[in-house]
Amino acid sequence: MPLVLLALAIGAFSIGTTEFVIMGLLPEIAADYGVSIPTAGLLVTGYALGVVVGAPLMAVLGTRVNRKRMLMLLLGLLVLGNALSAVAPGFGVMLTGRVVASLAHGAFFGIGSVVAADLVAPDKKAGALATLFAGLTVANVVGVPLGTFLGQGVGWRATFAVVAALGVVGLIGIARLVPELPRPEGAHLRRELGAFRNPQVLLAMTMTVLGFGGVFAAITYIAPMMTEVTGYSEGSVTWLLVLFGAGMFLGNLVGGRFADRSLMPMLCTALGGLAVVLALFTLTAHNKATAAVTIVLVGALGFATVPPLQKRVLDQAHGAPTLASAVNIGAFNLGNALAAWLGGLAISAGLGYTAPNWVGALLAASALALAFWSIALERRSPAAAAPTAAPVPVHH
């Protein structure tokens, strides 16, 4: 089991670096292609929308293909997309490369979540999910800052070439460490679609869109915010991203541990704290020390929502989790796309580089309101909210 989780975490690391490394390189890419910062932000939006579209499509394919082979196919797409981005002669080709790479994201985490959860007892699922997503958070501590440093020093194209190589490492890890996993019996599209009839599944996905979208509203424009408002140098963005990644890593561990004990209270606490911290970021961004502390808190509180939200979907879609799990990963990225777009609108409207923080605070507060609504519905109809399928098998 540890080796399988390690292989999944390696894949998650390469995907996480792909997704987040763009944040620290937006100014360089914008200057190279002669576009504005908000236009360059479309590389974030395009990736996120690619995840939203690709997650269900690839997950449907995943119900027909051996899970190990599907994971390998997805990492192959990741490598192809990053290689295309590295050599892109124009902004349109660069955007295409980002979209190709994004097709791997949702289904990899969706199928990987199902595999990780199947490895452990039901009361350990959130912890197993946290191990998978640890690869994503470590990418933000190590992969993204190093990629930003490389991109600012050598050129952003070198960063994407290295990220493509990371994808190859992840592909080898899956090939060697993940056992041959047969396609689950009874897996078919109609059964998978049936999970979406549960209103709790839809509520959880909407919380995902709004909650993690709050994080991306601020973090998408972290480089110009820190250089233009806070007064940090461009080189300092690397270390600020290390702080953000460290916060994500800690939040992921805490979220995974407490979600197994008390899922919804953990989720509400994280969402409420995130809304408050994002609102305060509008003020703390004007001071170097307070801005650095706030970045850690945004990462920690934002990623503390990830294991409980993913576990919530797996629990409520129990018995047909593959498509719902992948779609929820897409929901994270739909929130990312929505938040990046709204944050760009706020900047373009002349409200300044701190305006996206208010956008994020409102999104997180909306997710908290939905969490309370979900709890209220569950108390009214506990039988309808409880999983009805057979227990998750534990594989040894």
mmCIF file of C-alpha atoms in Angstrom:
data_model
loop_
_atom_site.group_PDB
_atom_site.id
_atom_site.type_symbol
_atom_site.label_atom_id
_atom_site.label_comp_id
_atom_site.label_asym_id
_atom_site.label_seq_id
_atom_site.Cartn_x
_atom_site.Cartn_y
_atom_site.Cartn_z
ATOM 1 C CA MET A 1 0.000 0.000 0.000
ATOM 2 C CA PRO A 2 2.665 2.647 0.833
ATOM 3 C CA LEU A 3 4.359 2.084 -2.534
ATOM 4 C CA VAL A 4 1.096 2.488 -4.412
ATOM 5 C CA LEU A 5 0.330 5.708 -2.551
ATOM 6 C CA LEU A 6 3.882 6.879 -3.257
ATOM 7 C CA ALA A 7 3.416 6.250 -6.974
ATOM 8 C CA LEU A 8 0.172 8.212 -6.939
ATOM 9 C CA ALA A 9 1.848 11.030 -5.010
ATOM 10 C CA ILE A 10 4.649 11.208 -7.612
ATOM 11 C CA GLY A 11 2.061 11.654 -10.349
ATOM 12 C CA ALA A 12 0.287 14.253 -8.238
ATOM 13 C CA PHE A 13 3.595 16.091 -7.795
ATOM 14 C CA SER A 14 4.120 16.425 -11.550
ATOM 15 C CA ILE A 15 0.527 17.549 -12.090
ATOM 16 C CA GLY A 16 0.697 20.009 -9.189
ATOM 17 C CA THR A 17 3.864 21.576 -10.569
ATOM 18 C CA THR A 18 2.201 21.877 -13.980
ATOM 19 C CA GLU A 19 -0.845 23.617 -12.555
ATOM 20 C CA PHE A 20 0.737 26.072 -10.158
ATOM 21 C CA VAL A 21 4.140 26.968 -11.676
ATOM 22 C CA ILE A 22 2.408 29.360 -14.066
ATOM 23 C CA MET A 23 1.583 31.700 -11.139
ATOM 24 C CA GLY A 24 5.102 32.944 -10.586
ATOM 25 C CA LEU A 25 5.870 33.248 -14.305
ATOM 26 C CA LEU A 26 2.895 35.297 -15.531
ATOM 27 C CA PRO A 27 4.876 38.571 -15.813
ATOM 28 C CA GLU A 28 7.670 36.902 -17.851
ATOM 29 C CA ILE A 29 5.261 35.082 -20.157
ATOM 30 C CA ALA A 30 3.140 38.211 -20.650
ATOM 31 C CA ALA A 31 6.230 40.261 -21.557
ATOM 32 C CA ASP A 32 7.542 37.599 -23.941
ATOM 33 C CA TYR A 33 4.280 37.370 -25.871
ATOM 34 C CA GLY A 34 3.452 41.079 -25.580
ATOM 35 C CA VAL A 35 0.147 40.604 -23.747
ATOM 36 C CA SER A 36 -1.268 42.082 -20.544
ATOM 37 C CA ILE A 37 -1.166 40.355 -17.150
ATOM 38 C CA PRO A 38 -4.955 39.691 -17.201
ATOM 39 C CA THR A 39 -4.596 38.198 -20.703
ATOM 40 C CA ALA A 40 -1.732 36.002 -19.507
ATOM 41 C CA GLY A 41 -4.080 34.945 -16.713
ATOM 42 C CA LEU A 42 -6.025 33.084 -19.403
ATOM 43 C CA LEU A 43 -3.295 30.436 -19.173
ATOM 44 C CA VAL A 44 -4.634 29.752 -15.677
ATOM 45 C CA THR A 45 -8.260 29.970 -16.774
ATOM 46 C CA GLY A 46 -7.673 27.792 -19.845
ATOM 47 C CA TYR A 47 -5.973 25.090 -17.803
ATOM 48 C CA ALA A 48 -8.755 25.122 -15.252
ATOM 49 C CA LEU A 49 -11.496 24.921 -17.887
ATOM 50 C CA GLY A 50 -9.604 22.085 -19.565
ATOM 51 C CA VAL A 51 -9.748 20.193 -16.280
ATOM 52 C CA VAL A 52 -13.472 20.878 -16.000
ATOM 53 C CA VAL A 53 -14.141 19.463 -19.482
ATOM 54 C CA GLY A 54 -11.489 16.756 -19.438
ATOM 55 C CA ALA A 55 -12.322 15.326 -16.012
ATOM 56 C CA PRO A 56 -15.700 13.765 -16.907
ATOM 57 C CA LEU A 57 -14.617 12.756 -20.422
ATOM 58 C CA MET A 58 -11.524 10.947 -19.195
ATOM 59 C CA ALA A 59 -13.386 9.481 -16.228
ATOM 60 C CA VAL A 60 -15.977 7.965 -18.570
ATOM 61 C CA LEU A 61 -13.113 6.411 -20.517
ATOM 62 C CA GLY A 62 -11.712 5.265 -17.180
ATOM 63 C CA THR A 63 -14.804 3.152 -16.518
ATOM 64 C CA ARG A 64 -13.890 1.114 -19.609
ATOM 65 C CA VAL A 65 -10.108 0.867 -19.183
ATOM 66 C CA ASN A 66 -7.836 -0.799 -16.649
ATOM 67 C CA ARG A 67 -7.159 1.825 -13.961
ATOM 68 C CA LYS A 68 -3.376 1.497 -14.099
ATOM 69 C CA ARG A 69 -3.307 1.943 -17.875
ATOM 70 C CA MET A 70 -5.649 4.895 -17.573
ATOM 71 C CA LEU A 71 -3.360 6.601 -15.062
ATOM 72 C CA MET A 72 -0.407 6.039 -17.412
ATOM 73 C CA LEU A 73 -2.344 7.453 -20.370
ATOM 74 C CA LEU A 74 -3.219 10.562 -18.376
ATOM 75 C CA LEU A 75 0.394 11.254 -17.430
ATOM 76 C CA GLY A 76 1.308 10.805 -21.108
ATOM 77 C CA LEU A 77 -1.060 13.679 -21.935
ATOM 78 C CA LEU A 78 0.586 15.756 -19.207
ATOM 79 C CA VAL A 79 4.021 15.239 -20.752
ATOM 80 C CA LEU A 80 2.748 16.116 -24.240
ATOM 81 C CA GLY A 81 1.052 19.319 -23.088
ATOM 82 C CA ASN A 82 4.068 20.614 -21.183
ATOM 83 C CA ALA A 83 6.421 19.815 -24.065
ATOM 84 C CA LEU A 84 4.142 21.810 -26.377
ATOM 85 C CA SER A 85 4.124 24.748 -23.952
ATOM 86 C CA ALA A 86 7.922 24.695 -23.783
ATOM 87 C CA VAL A 87 8.298 25.240 -27.542
ATOM 88 C CA ALA A 88 5.152 27.322 -28.208
ATOM 89 C CA PRO A 89 5.961 30.074 -30.771
ATOM 90 C CA GLY A 90 2.859 32.103 -29.914
ATOM 91 C CA PHE A 91 0.392 32.677 -27.102
ATOM 92 C CA GLY A 92 -2.311 30.586 -28.783
ATOM 93 C CA VAL A 93 -0.049 27.530 -29.019
ATOM 94 C CA MET A 94 1.028 28.075 -25.412
ATOM 95 C CA LEU A 95 -2.620 28.087 -24.358
ATOM 96 C CA THR A 96 -3.223 24.906 -26.368
ATOM 97 C CA GLY A 97 -0.377 23.172 -24.551
ATOM 98 C CA ARG A 98 -1.863 24.160 -21.210
ATOM 99 C CA VAL A 99 -5.253 22.730 -22.215
ATOM 100 C CA VAL A 100 -3.718 19.442 -23.416
ATOM 101 C CA ALA A 101 -1.869 19.061 -20.112
ATOM 102 C CA SER A 102 -5.021 19.902 -18.182
ATOM 103 C CA LEU A 103 -6.906 16.934 -19.658
ATOM 104 C CA ALA A 104 -4.882 14.659 -17.371
ATOM 105 C CA HIS A 105 -5.571 16.536 -14.171
ATOM 106 C CA GLY A 106 -9.135 15.796 -13.134
ATOM 107 C CA ALA A 107 -9.269 12.142 -14.097
ATOM 108 C CA PHE A 108 -5.873 11.407 -12.535
ATOM 109 C CA PHE A 109 -6.918 12.763 -9.151
ATOM 110 C CA GLY A 110 -10.415 11.343 -9.562
ATOM 111 C CA ILE A 111 -9.299 7.802 -10.405
ATOM 112 C CA GLY A 112 -6.351 8.120 -8.023
ATOM 113 C CA SER A 113 -8.742 9.086 -5.213
ATOM 114 C CA VAL A 114 -10.837 5.971 -5.808
ATOM 115 C CA VAL A 115 -7.726 3.764 -5.838
ATOM 116 C CA ALA A 116 -6.329 5.378 -2.664
ATOM 117 C CA ALA A 117 -9.661 5.105 -0.831
ATOM 118 C CA ASP A 118 -10.036 1.437 -1.820
ATOM 119 C CA LEU A 119 -6.699 0.646 -0.196
ATOM 120 C CA VAL A 120 -7.805 1.461 3.349
ATOM 121 C CA ALA A 121 -10.648 1.005 5.805
ATOM 122 C CA PRO A 122 -13.591 3.434 5.558
ATOM 123 C CA ASP A 123 -12.473 5.417 8.620
ATOM 124 C CA LYS A 124 -9.046 6.000 7.043
ATOM 125 C CA LYS A 125 -10.179 7.244 3.628
ATOM 126 C CA ALA A 126 -9.525 10.944 4.197
ATOM 127 C CA GLY A 127 -6.008 10.147 5.392
ATOM 128 C CA ALA A 128 -5.317 8.137 2.229
ATOM 129 C CA LEU A 129 -6.659 10.989 0.123
ATOM 130 C CA ALA A 130 -4.405 13.397 2.019
ATOM 131 C CA THR A 131 -1.426 11.199 1.083
ATOM 132 C CA LEU A 132 -2.389 11.419 -2.588
ATOM 133 C CA PHE A 133 -2.843 15.181 -2.427
ATOM 134 C CA ALA A 134 0.416 15.522 -0.487
ATOM 135 C CA GLY A 135 2.132 15.163 -3.867
ATOM 136 C CA LEU A 136 0.233 18.234 -5.016
ATOM 137 C CA THR A 137 1.189 20.223 -1.923
ATOM 138 C CA VAL A 138 4.854 19.183 -2.032
ATOM 139 C CA ALA A 139 4.869 20.417 -5.619
ATOM 140 C CA ASN A 140 4.055 23.845 -4.251
ATOM 141 C CA VAL A 141 6.827 23.670 -1.654
ATOM 142 C CA VAL A 142 9.518 22.317 -4.000
ATOM 143 C CA GLY A 143 8.456 22.071 -7.640
ATOM 144 C CA VAL A 144 6.748 25.437 -8.115
ATOM 145 C CA PRO A 145 9.368 27.614 -6.372
ATOM 146 C CA LEU A 146 12.218 25.874 -8.200
ATOM 147 C CA GLY A 147 10.297 26.191 -11.461
ATOM 148 C CA THR A 148 9.739 29.893 -10.813
ATOM 149 C CA PHE A 149 13.418 30.368 -9.948
ATOM 150 C CA LEU A 150 14.467 28.530 -13.115
ATOM 151 C CA GLY A 151 12.004 30.442 -15.257
ATOM 152 C CA GLN A 152 13.109 33.838 -13.977
ATOM 153 C CA GLY A 153 16.804 32.963 -14.277
ATOM 154 C CA VAL A 154 17.030 30.895 -17.460
ATOM 155 C CA GLY A 155 13.686 31.427 -19.153
ATOM 156 C CA TRP A 156 10.164 30.154 -18.607
ATOM 157 C CA ARG A 157 10.454 27.682 -21.505
ATOM 158 C CA ALA A 158 13.086 25.758 -19.561
ATOM 159 C CA THR A 159 10.628 25.438 -16.690
ATOM 160 C CA PHE A 160 8.022 23.724 -18.852
ATOM 161 C CA ALA A 161 10.641 21.410 -20.332
ATOM 162 C CA VAL A 162 11.623 20.310 -16.823
ATOM 163 C CA VAL A 163 7.972 19.860 -15.860
ATOM 164 C CA ALA A 164 7.525 17.587 -18.898
ATOM 165 C CA ALA A 165 10.443 15.523 -17.595
ATOM 166 C CA LEU A 166 8.738 15.333 -14.188
ATOM 167 C CA GLY A 167 5.715 13.864 -15.926
ATOM 168 C CA VAL A 168 7.915 11.135 -17.380
ATOM 169 C CA VAL A 169 9.164 10.315 -13.866
ATOM 170 C CA GLY A 170 5.562 10.086 -12.664
ATOM 171 C CA LEU A 171 4.658 7.830 -15.582
ATOM 172 C CA ILE A 172 7.524 5.466 -14.746
ATOM 173 C CA GLY A 173 6.430 5.451 -11.102
ATOM 174 C CA ILE A 174 2.888 4.426 -12.006
ATOM 175 C CA ALA A 175 4.157 1.752 -14.416
ATOM 176 C CA ARG A 176 6.455 0.177 -11.844
ATOM 177 C CA LEU A 177 4.639 0.610 -8.525
ATOM 178 C CA VAL A 178 0.896 0.482 -9.181
ATOM 179 C CA PRO A 179 -0.396 -3.102 -9.523
ATOM 180 C CA GLU A 180 -2.646 -4.169 -12.360
ATOM 181 C CA LEU A 181 -6.074 -3.087 -11.197
ATOM 182 C CA PRO A 182 -9.004 -4.712 -13.010
ATOM 183 C CA ARG A 183 -11.893 -2.627 -14.185
ATOM 184 C CA PRO A 184 -14.450 -2.680 -11.342
ATOM 185 C CA GLU A 185 -17.376 -5.057 -11.802
ATOM 186 C CA GLY A 186 -20.630 -3.392 -12.675
ATOM 187 C CA ALA A 187 -18.935 -0.146 -13.668
ATOM 188 C CA HIS A 188 -20.963 1.557 -16.377
ATOM 189 C CA LEU A 189 -21.909 5.094 -17.288
ATOM 190 C CA ARG A 190 -25.554 4.915 -16.210
ATOM 191 C CA ARG A 191 -24.614 3.844 -12.695
ATOM 192 C CA GLU A 192 -21.941 6.530 -12.446
ATOM 193 C CA LEU A 193 -24.384 9.215 -13.608
ATOM 194 C CA GLY A 194 -26.879 8.061 -10.992
ATOM 195 C CA ALA A 195 -24.672 9.507 -8.243
ATOM 196 C CA PHE A 196 -25.556 13.003 -9.430
ATOM 197 C CA ARG A 197 -29.175 12.489 -8.398
ATOM 198 C CA ASN A 198 -28.054 12.873 -4.801
ATOM 199 C CA PRO A 199 -28.398 16.585 -3.884
ATOM 200 C CA GLN A 200 -25.611 16.207 -1.321
ATOM 201 C CA VAL A 201 -23.188 15.305 -4.118
ATOM 202 C CA LEU A 202 -24.161 18.440 -6.032
ATOM 203 C CA LEU A 203 -23.907 20.587 -2.907
ATOM 204 C CA ALA A 204 -20.447 19.239 -2.144
ATOM 205 C CA MET A 205 -19.294 19.994 -5.685
ATOM 206 C CA THR A 206 -20.652 23.534 -5.505
ATOM 207 C CA MET A 207 -18.820 24.040 -2.213
ATOM 208 C CA THR A 208 -15.699 22.849 -4.009
ATOM 209 C CA VAL A 209 -16.154 25.413 -6.789
ATOM 210 C CA LEU A 210 -16.661 28.323 -4.409
ATOM 211 C CA GLY A 211 -14.344 27.323 -1.578
ATOM 212 C CA PHE A 212 -11.116 26.601 -3.439
ATOM 213 C CA GLY A 213 -12.000 29.275 -5.963
ATOM 214 C CA GLY A 214 -11.500 31.723 -3.112
ATOM 215 C CA VAL A 215 -7.874 30.627 -2.859
ATOM 216 C CA PHE A 216 -7.225 31.065 -6.578
ATOM 217 C CA ALA A 217 -8.761 34.531 -6.682
ATOM 218 C CA ALA A 218 -5.837 35.746 -4.592
ATOM 219 C CA ILE A 219 -3.058 33.385 -5.655
ATOM 220 C CA THR A 220 -3.479 33.749 -9.435
ATOM 221 C CA TYR A 221 -2.270 37.350 -9.190
ATOM 222 C CA ILE A 222 0.151 36.843 -6.308
ATOM 223 C CA ALA A 223 3.210 37.913 -8.337
ATOM 224 C CA PRO A 224 1.967 41.381 -9.376
ATOM 225 C CA MET A 225 0.306 41.885 -5.968
ATOM 226 C CA MET A 226 3.500 41.178 -4.057
ATOM 227 C CA THR A 227 5.733 43.245 -6.365
ATOM 228 C CA GLU A 228 3.437 46.212 -7.017
ATOM 229 C CA VAL A 229 1.603 46.499 -3.680
ATOM 230 C CA THR A 230 3.740 44.851 -1.010
ATOM 231 C CA GLY A 231 7.100 45.926 -2.401
ATOM 232 C CA TYR A 232 8.779 42.549 -2.780
ATOM 233 C CA SER A 233 11.290 42.040 -5.585
ATOM 234 C CA GLU A 234 10.482 39.662 -8.426
ATOM 235 C CA GLY A 235 13.002 37.173 -7.025
ATOM 236 C CA SER A 236 11.119 37.064 -3.720
ATOM 237 C CA VAL A 237 8.052 35.612 -5.416
ATOM 238 C CA THR A 238 9.815 32.239 -5.408
ATOM 239 C CA TRP A 239 10.069 32.162 -1.637
ATOM 240 C CA LEU A 240 6.567 33.483 -1.157
ATOM 241 C CA LEU A 241 5.343 30.526 -3.211
ATOM 242 C CA VAL A 242 7.351 28.252 -0.908
ATOM 243 C CA LEU A 243 5.397 29.704 2.017
ATOM 244 C CA PHE A 244 2.117 29.155 0.174
ATOM 245 C CA GLY A 245 3.092 25.570 -0.580
ATOM 246 C CA ALA A 246 4.129 24.959 3.035
ATOM 247 C CA GLY A 247 0.725 26.200 4.158
ATOM 248 C CA MET A 248 -0.971 23.877 1.663
ATOM 249 C CA PHE A 249 1.073 20.918 2.902
ATOM 250 C CA LEU A 250 0.137 21.535 6.546
ATOM 251 C CA GLY A 251 -3.500 22.254 5.736
ATOM 252 C CA ASN A 252 -3.764 19.046 3.726
ATOM 253 C CA LEU A 253 -2.467 16.957 6.642
ATOM 254 C CA VAL A 254 -4.758 18.636 9.176
ATOM 255 C CA GLY A 255 -7.758 18.429 6.843
ATOM 256 C CA GLY A 256 -7.142 14.728 6.198
ATOM 257 C CA ARG A 257 -6.728 13.878 9.878
ATOM 258 C CA PHE A 258 -9.759 15.713 11.199
ATOM 259 C CA ALA A 259 -12.054 14.914 8.271
ATOM 260 C CA ASP A 260 -11.898 11.237 9.265
ATOM 261 C CA ARG A 261 -13.073 12.224 12.759
ATOM 262 C CA SER A 262 -15.586 15.013 12.094
ATOM 263 C CA LEU A 263 -15.906 15.930 8.449
ATOM 264 C CA MET A 264 -18.434 18.758 8.257
ATOM 265 C CA PRO A 265 -17.217 20.679 11.362
ATOM 266 C CA MET A 266 -13.704 20.515 9.913
ATOM 267 C CA LEU A 267 -14.946 21.792 6.562
ATOM 268 C CA CYS A 268 -16.946 24.654 8.088
ATOM 269 C CA THR A 269 -14.013 25.753 10.234
ATOM 270 C CA ALA A 270 -11.666 25.827 7.247
ATOM 271 C CA LEU A 271 -14.107 27.713 4.993
ATOM 272 C CA GLY A 272 -14.935 30.282 7.669
ATOM 273 C CA GLY A 273 -11.275 30.891 8.442
ATOM 274 C CA LEU A 274 -10.464 31.171 4.737
ATOM 275 C CA ALA A 275 -13.141 33.825 4.167
ATOM 276 C CA VAL A 276 -11.825 35.933 7.062
ATOM 277 C CA VAL A 277 -8.161 35.621 6.072
ATOM 278 C CA LEU A 278 -8.839 36.518 2.429
ATOM 279 C CA ALA A 279 -10.746 39.611 3.496
ATOM 280 C CA LEU A 280 -7.862 40.629 5.753
ATOM 281 C CA PHE A 281 -5.385 40.032 2.923
ATOM 282 C CA THR A 282 -6.612 43.277 1.365
ATOM 283 C CA LEU A 283 -5.007 45.055 4.327
ATOM 284 C CA THR A 284 -2.097 42.748 5.157
ATOM 285 C CA ALA A 285 -0.840 42.865 1.547
ATOM 286 C CA HIS A 286 0.556 46.335 2.254
ATOM 287 C CA ASN A 287 3.176 45.033 4.690
ATOM 288 C CA LYS A 288 5.866 42.455 3.847
ATOM 289 C CA ALA A 289 5.696 40.532 7.132
ATOM 290 C CA THR A 290 1.904 40.375 7.398
ATOM 291 C CA ALA A 291 1.589 39.521 3.703
ATOM 292 C CA ALA A 292 3.937 36.545 4.130
ATOM 293 C CA VAL A 293 1.979 35.238 7.133
ATOM 294 C CA THR A 294 -1.310 35.662 5.271
ATOM 295 C CA ILE A 295 -0.026 33.704 2.278
ATOM 296 C CA VAL A 296 0.744 30.753 4.587
ATOM 297 C CA LEU A 297 -2.739 30.941 6.112
ATOM 298 C CA VAL A 298 -4.455 31.117 2.721
ATOM 299 C CA GLY A 299 -2.608 27.977 1.643
ATOM 300 C CA ALA A 300 -3.315 26.137 4.897
ATOM 301 C CA LEU A 301 -7.001 26.986 5.214
ATOM 302 C CA GLY A 302 -7.645 26.547 1.498
ATOM 303 C CA PHE A 303 -6.125 23.084 1.269
ATOM 304 C CA ALA A 304 -7.633 21.977 4.591
ATOM 305 C CA THR A 305 -10.906 21.865 2.622
ATOM 306 C CA VAL A 306 -9.597 19.448 -0.035
ATOM 307 C CA PRO A 307 -9.607 16.045 1.773
ATOM 308 C CA PRO A 308 -13.007 16.649 3.421
ATOM 309 C CA LEU A 309 -14.615 17.852 0.193
ATOM 310 C CA GLN A 310 -13.246 14.917 -1.808
ATOM 311 C CA LYS A 311 -14.242 12.453 0.924
ATOM 312 C CA ARG A 312 -17.707 14.004 1.088
ATOM 313 C CA VAL A 313 -18.218 13.308 -2.612
ATOM 314 C CA LEU A 314 -16.838 9.756 -2.347
ATOM 315 C CA ASP A 315 -19.119 9.047 0.634
ATOM 316 C CA GLN A 316 -22.250 10.411 -1.006
ATOM 317 C CA ALA A 317 -21.502 8.794 -4.396
ATOM 318 C CA HIS A 318 -20.637 5.507 -2.720
ATOM 319 C CA GLY A 319 -20.852 2.520 -5.061
ATOM 320 C CA ALA A 320 -20.309 4.590 -8.230
ATOM 321 C CA PRO A 321 -17.553 7.018 -7.274
ATOM 322 C CA THR A 322 -15.262 7.250 -10.315
ATOM 323 C CA LEU A 323 -17.118 9.866 -12.361
ATOM 324 C CA ALA A 324 -18.249 11.891 -9.342
ATOM 325 C CA SER A 325 -14.719 11.892 -7.934
ATOM 326 C CA ALA A 326 -13.248 13.138 -11.208
ATOM 327 C CA VAL A 327 -15.980 15.726 -11.689
ATOM 328 C CA ASN A 328 -15.284 17.076 -8.206
ATOM 329 C CA ILE A 329 -11.647 17.577 -9.188
ATOM 330 C CA GLY A 330 -13.010 19.424 -12.183
ATOM 331 C CA ALA A 331 -15.107 21.466 -9.763
ATOM 332 C CA PHE A 332 -11.937 22.602 -7.984
ATOM 333 C CA ASN A 333 -10.658 23.869 -11.300
ATOM 334 C CA LEU A 334 -13.973 25.392 -12.328
ATOM 335 C CA GLY A 335 -13.628 27.440 -9.154
ATOM 336 C CA ASN A 336 -10.056 28.273 -10.134
ATOM 337 C CA ALA A 337 -11.167 29.455 -13.577
ATOM 338 C CA LEU A 338 -14.089 31.455 -12.196
ATOM 339 C CA ALA A 339 -11.925 33.089 -9.550
ATOM 340 C CA ALA A 340 -9.050 33.885 -11.939
ATOM 341 C CA TRP A 341 -11.538 35.481 -14.344
ATOM 342 C CA LEU A 342 -13.319 37.480 -11.640
ATOM 343 C CA GLY A 343 -10.015 38.576 -10.147
ATOM 344 C CA GLY A 344 -8.837 39.722 -13.575
ATOM 345 C CA LEU A 345 -12.069 41.691 -14.030
ATOM 346 C CA ALA A 346 -11.523 43.414 -10.684
ATOM 347 C CA ILE A 347 -7.982 44.400 -11.680
ATOM 348 C CA SER A 348 -9.045 45.535 -15.153
ATOM 349 C CA ALA A 349 -11.765 47.683 -13.558
ATOM 350 C CA GLY A 350 -9.037 49.678 -11.825
ATOM 351 C CA LEU A 351 -9.679 48.332 -8.319
ATOM 352 C CA GLY A 352 -6.034 47.395 -7.822
ATOM 353 C CA TYR A 353 -4.086 44.168 -7.353
ATOM 354 C CA THR A 354 -5.612 43.539 -3.897
ATOM 355 C CA ALA A 355 -9.182 43.503 -5.247
ATOM 356 C CA PRO A 356 -9.079 39.745 -6.037
ATOM 357 C CA ASN A 357 -8.771 39.115 -2.291
ATOM 358 C CA TRP A 358 -12.279 40.466 -1.768
ATOM 359 C CA VAL A 359 -13.514 38.274 -4.612
ATOM 360 C CA GLY A 360 -11.967 35.262 -2.859
ATOM 361 C CA ALA A 361 -13.461 36.162 0.513
ATOM 362 C CA LEU A 362 -16.967 36.345 -0.966
ATOM 363 C CA LEU A 363 -16.533 33.007 -2.736
ATOM 364 C CA ALA A 364 -15.343 31.281 0.448
ATOM 365 C CA ALA A 365 -18.190 32.791 2.473
ATOM 366 C CA SER A 366 -20.681 31.505 -0.111
ATOM 367 C CA ALA A 367 -19.192 27.996 0.212
ATOM 368 C CA LEU A 368 -19.591 28.197 3.995
ATOM 369 C CA ALA A 369 -23.267 29.088 3.593
ATOM 370 C CA LEU A 370 -23.751 26.010 1.393
ATOM 371 C CA ALA A 371 -21.992 23.841 3.987
ATOM 372 C CA PHE A 372 -24.516 24.930 6.611
ATOM 373 C CA TRP A 373 -27.326 24.207 4.171
ATOM 374 C CA SER A 374 -25.909 20.729 3.516
ATOM 375 C CA ILE A 375 -25.793 20.031 7.260
ATOM 376 C CA ALA A 376 -29.382 21.202 7.660
ATOM 377 C CA LEU A 377 -30.580 18.914 4.840
ATOM 378 C CA GLU A 378 -28.714 15.984 6.341
ATOM 379 C CA ARG A 379 -30.355 16.489 9.729
ATOM 380 C CA ARG A 380 -33.799 16.606 8.142
ATOM 381 C CA SER A 381 -33.260 13.419 6.120
ATOM 382 C CA PRO A 382 -30.347 11.435 7.573
ATOM 383 C CA ALA A 383 -31.383 8.249 5.782
ATOM 384 C CA ALA A 384 -31.279 9.945 2.388
ATOM 385 C CA ALA A 385 -27.903 11.526 3.106
ATOM 386 C CA ALA A 386 -26.243 8.342 4.312
ATOM 387 C CA PRO A 387 -24.372 6.086 1.905
ATOM 388 C CA THR A 388 -26.477 3.142 0.820
ATOM 389 C CA ALA A 389 -24.061 0.975 -1.124
ATOM 390 C CA ALA A 390 -21.871 -1.787 0.192
ATOM 391 C CA PRO A 391 -18.795 -0.944 2.266
ATOM 392 C CA VAL A 392 -15.576 -0.046 0.473
ATOM 393 C CA PRO A 393 -13.439 -3.197 0.065
ATOM 394 C CA VAL A 394 -9.998 -3.180 1.619
ATOM 395 C CA HIS A 395 -7.301 -4.583 -0.667
ATOM 396 C CA HIS A 396 -4.109 -6.043 0.719
#
